[in-house]
PDB file of C-alpha atoms in Angstrom:
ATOM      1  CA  UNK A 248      29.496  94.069 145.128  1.00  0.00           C
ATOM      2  CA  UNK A 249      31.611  94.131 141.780  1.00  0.00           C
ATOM      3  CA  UNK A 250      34.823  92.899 140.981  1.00  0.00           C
ATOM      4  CA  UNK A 251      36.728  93.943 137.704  1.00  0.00           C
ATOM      5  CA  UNK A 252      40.321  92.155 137.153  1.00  0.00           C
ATOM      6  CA  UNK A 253      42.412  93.029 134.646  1.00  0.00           C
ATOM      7  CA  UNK A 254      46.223  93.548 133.609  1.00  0.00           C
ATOM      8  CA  UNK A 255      46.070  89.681 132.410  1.00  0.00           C
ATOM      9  CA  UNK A 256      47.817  88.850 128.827  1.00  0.00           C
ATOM     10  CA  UNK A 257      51.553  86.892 127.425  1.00  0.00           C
ATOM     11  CA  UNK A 258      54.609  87.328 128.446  1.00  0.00           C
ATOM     12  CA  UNK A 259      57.618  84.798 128.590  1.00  0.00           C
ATOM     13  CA  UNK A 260      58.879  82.903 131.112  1.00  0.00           C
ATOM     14  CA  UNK A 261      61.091  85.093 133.851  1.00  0.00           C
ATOM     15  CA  UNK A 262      58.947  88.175 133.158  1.00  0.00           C
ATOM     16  CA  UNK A 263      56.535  90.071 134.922  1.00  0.00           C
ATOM     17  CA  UNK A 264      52.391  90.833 134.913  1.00  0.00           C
ATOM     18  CA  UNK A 265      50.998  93.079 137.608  1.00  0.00           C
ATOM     19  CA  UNK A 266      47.041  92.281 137.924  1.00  0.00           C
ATOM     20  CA  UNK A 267      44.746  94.670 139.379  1.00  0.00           C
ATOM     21  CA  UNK A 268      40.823  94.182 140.658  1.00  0.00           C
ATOM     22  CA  UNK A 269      38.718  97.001 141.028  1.00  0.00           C
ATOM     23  CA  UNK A 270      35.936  96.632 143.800  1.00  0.00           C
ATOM     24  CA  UNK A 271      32.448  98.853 143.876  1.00  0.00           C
ATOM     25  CA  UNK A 272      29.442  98.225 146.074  1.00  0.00           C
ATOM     26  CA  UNK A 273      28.607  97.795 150.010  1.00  0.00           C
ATOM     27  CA  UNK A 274      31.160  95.806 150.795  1.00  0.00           C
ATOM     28  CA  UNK A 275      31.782  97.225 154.813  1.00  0.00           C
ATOM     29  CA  UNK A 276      34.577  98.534 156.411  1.00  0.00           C
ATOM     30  CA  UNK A 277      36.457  95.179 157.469  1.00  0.00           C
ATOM     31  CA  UNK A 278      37.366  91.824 154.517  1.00  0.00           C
ATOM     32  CA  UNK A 279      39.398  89.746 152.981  1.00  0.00           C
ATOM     33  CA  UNK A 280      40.483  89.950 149.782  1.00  0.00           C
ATOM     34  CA  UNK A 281      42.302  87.118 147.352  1.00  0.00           C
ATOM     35  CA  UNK A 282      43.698  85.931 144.184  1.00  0.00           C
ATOM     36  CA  UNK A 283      42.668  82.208 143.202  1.00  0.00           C
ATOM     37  CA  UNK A 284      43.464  80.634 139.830  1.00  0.00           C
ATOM     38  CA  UNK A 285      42.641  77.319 137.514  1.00  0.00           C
ATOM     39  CA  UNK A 286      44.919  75.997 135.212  1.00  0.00           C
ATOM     40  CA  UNK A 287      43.179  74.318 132.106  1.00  0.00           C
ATOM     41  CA  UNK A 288      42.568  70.268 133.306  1.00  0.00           C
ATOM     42  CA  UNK A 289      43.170  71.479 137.438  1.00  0.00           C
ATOM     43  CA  UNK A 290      40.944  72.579 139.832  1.00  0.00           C
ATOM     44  CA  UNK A 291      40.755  76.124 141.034  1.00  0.00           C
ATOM     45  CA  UNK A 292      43.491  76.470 143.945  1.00  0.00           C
ATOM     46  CA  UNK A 293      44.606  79.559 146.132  1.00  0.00           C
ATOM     47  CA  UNK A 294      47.206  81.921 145.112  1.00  0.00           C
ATOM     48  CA  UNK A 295      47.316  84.898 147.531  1.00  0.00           C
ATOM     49  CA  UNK A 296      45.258  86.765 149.818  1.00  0.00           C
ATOM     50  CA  UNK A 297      45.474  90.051 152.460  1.00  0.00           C
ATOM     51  CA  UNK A 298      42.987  91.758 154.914  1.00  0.00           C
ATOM     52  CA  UNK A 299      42.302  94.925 153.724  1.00  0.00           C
ATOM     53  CA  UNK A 300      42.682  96.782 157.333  1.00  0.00           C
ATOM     54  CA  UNK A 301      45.358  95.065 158.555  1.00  0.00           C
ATOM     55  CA  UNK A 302      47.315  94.016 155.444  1.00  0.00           C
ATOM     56  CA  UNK A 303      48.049  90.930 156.509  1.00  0.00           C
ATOM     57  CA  UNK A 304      48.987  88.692 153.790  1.00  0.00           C
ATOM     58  CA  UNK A 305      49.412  84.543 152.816  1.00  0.00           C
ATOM     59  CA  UNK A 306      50.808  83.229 150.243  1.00  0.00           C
ATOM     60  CA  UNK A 307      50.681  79.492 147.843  1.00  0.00           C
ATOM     61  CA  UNK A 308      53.936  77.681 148.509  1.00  0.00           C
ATOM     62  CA  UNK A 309      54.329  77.474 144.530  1.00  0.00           C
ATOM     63  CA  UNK A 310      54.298  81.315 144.765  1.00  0.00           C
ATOM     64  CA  UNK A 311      56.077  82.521 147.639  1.00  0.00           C
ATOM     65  CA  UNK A 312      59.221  84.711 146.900  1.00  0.00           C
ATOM     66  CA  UNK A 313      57.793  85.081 143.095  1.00  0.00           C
ATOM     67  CA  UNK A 314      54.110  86.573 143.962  1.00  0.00           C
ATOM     68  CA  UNK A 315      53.820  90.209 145.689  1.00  0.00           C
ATOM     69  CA  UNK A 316      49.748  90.800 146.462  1.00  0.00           C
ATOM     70  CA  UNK A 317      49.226  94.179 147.588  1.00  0.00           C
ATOM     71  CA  UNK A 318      46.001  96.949 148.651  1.00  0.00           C
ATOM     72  CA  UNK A 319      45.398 100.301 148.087  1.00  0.00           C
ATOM     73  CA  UNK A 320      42.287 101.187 149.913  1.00  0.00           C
ATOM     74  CA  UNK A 321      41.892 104.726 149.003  1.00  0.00           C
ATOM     75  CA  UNK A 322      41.084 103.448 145.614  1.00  0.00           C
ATOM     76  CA  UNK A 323      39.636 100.214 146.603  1.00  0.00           C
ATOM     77  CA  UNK A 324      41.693  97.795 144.239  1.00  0.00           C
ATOM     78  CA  UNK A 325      43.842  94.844 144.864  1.00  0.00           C
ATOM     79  CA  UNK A 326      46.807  93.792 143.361  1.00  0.00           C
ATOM     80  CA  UNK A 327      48.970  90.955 142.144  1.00  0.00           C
ATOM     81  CA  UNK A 328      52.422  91.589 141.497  1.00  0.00           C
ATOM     82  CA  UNK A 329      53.855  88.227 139.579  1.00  0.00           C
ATOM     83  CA  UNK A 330      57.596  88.489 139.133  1.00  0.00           C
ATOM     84  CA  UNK A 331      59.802  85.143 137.977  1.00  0.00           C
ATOM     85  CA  UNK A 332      56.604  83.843 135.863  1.00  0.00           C
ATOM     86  CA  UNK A 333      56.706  79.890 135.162  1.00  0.00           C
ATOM     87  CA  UNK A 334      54.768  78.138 132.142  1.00  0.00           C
ATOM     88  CA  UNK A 335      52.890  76.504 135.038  1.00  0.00           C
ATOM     89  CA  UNK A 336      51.716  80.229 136.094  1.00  0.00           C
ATOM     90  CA  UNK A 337      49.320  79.619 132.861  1.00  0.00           C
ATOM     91  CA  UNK A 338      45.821  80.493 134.298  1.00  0.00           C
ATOM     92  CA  UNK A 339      42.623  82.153 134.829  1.00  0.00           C
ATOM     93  CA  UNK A 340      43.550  84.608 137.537  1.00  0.00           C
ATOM     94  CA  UNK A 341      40.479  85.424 139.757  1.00  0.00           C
ATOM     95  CA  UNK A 342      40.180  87.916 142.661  1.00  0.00           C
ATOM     96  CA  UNK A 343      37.534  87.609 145.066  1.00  0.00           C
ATOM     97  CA  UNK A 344      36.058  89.101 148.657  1.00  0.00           C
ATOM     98  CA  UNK A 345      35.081  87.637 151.821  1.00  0.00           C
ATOM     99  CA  UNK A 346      32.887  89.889 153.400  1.00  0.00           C
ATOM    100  CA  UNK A 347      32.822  87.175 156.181  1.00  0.00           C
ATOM    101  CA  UNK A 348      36.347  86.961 157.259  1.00  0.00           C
ATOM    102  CA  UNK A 349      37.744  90.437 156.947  1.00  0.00           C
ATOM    103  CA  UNK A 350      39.618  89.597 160.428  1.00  0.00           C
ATOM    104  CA  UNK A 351      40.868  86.242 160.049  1.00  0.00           C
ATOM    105  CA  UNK A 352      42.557  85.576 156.980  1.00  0.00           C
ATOM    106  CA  UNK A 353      41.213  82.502 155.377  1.00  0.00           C
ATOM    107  CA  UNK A 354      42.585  81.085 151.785  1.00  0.00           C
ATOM    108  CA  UNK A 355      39.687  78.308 151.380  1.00  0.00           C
ATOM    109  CA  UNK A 356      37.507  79.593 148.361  1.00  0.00           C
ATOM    110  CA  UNK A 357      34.234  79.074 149.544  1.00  0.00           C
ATOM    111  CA  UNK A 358      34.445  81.426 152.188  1.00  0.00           C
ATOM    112  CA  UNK A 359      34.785  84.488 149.361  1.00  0.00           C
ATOM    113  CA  UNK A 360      31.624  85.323 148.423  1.00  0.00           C
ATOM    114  CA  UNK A 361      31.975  87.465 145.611  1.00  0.00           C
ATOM    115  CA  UNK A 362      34.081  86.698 142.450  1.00  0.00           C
ATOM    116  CA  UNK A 363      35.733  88.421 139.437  1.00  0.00           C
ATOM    117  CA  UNK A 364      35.421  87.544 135.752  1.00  0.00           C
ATOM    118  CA  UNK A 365      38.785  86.410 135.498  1.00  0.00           C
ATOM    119  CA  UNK A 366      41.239  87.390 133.776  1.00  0.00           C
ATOM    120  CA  UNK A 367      43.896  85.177 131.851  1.00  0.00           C
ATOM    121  CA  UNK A 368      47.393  84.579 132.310  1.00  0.00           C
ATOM    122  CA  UNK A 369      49.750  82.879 129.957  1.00  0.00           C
ATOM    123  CA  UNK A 370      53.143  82.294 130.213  1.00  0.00           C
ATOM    124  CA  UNK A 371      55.231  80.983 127.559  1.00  0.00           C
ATOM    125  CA  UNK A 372      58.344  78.852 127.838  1.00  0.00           C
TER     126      UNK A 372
END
């Protein structure tokens, strides 16, 4: 299984960046998909996440309201929509699967077994 992020770069603070990951391989019919991020000097924390069949979605508390994540499974890809970006937004942005819990949605990052490059994020104030 692959995962390709992108749509990452600078924008200002109150603007907008709409991330995309592109998955490929034997990944079955049923998982979980997510965004996690690390800020430089912070450990890697959850963002967003949704099950691809039944689209159910959580959410950050830091992100709620701002942060849109999104599937289209015809083309296998997951989204982040950021609206309402924050200097504190300023991140690696990494999407991952869990091929485990493709039922239950689970935002603890050890259950996602595969990972994408990352892709960064900066925000400026």
């Amino acid at each position: 299984v692959q995962l390709q992020a992108s749509g990452g770069g600078l924008v200002q603070a109150g603007g907008s960046l709409r991330l995309s990951c592109a998955i490929s391989g034997r990944t079955g019919s049923s998982y979980g998909m997510a965004w996690f991020r690390r800020a430089p000097g912070k450990e890697r924390e959850f963002v967003a996440a949704i099950l691809r069949n039944s689209g159910k979605t959580s959410y950050a508390d830091s992100v709620k309201g701002r942060f849109t994540i999104s599937r289209d499974n015809s083309m296998n890809t997951v989204y982040l929509q950021m609206n309402s970006l924050k200097s504190e937004d300023t991140a690696v942005y990494y999407c991952a699967v869990s091929t485990a819990y493709g039922v239950i949605l689970t935002t603890q990052a050890e259950r996602y077994n595969y990972w994408g490059q990352g892709t960064q994020v900066t925000v400026s104030s």
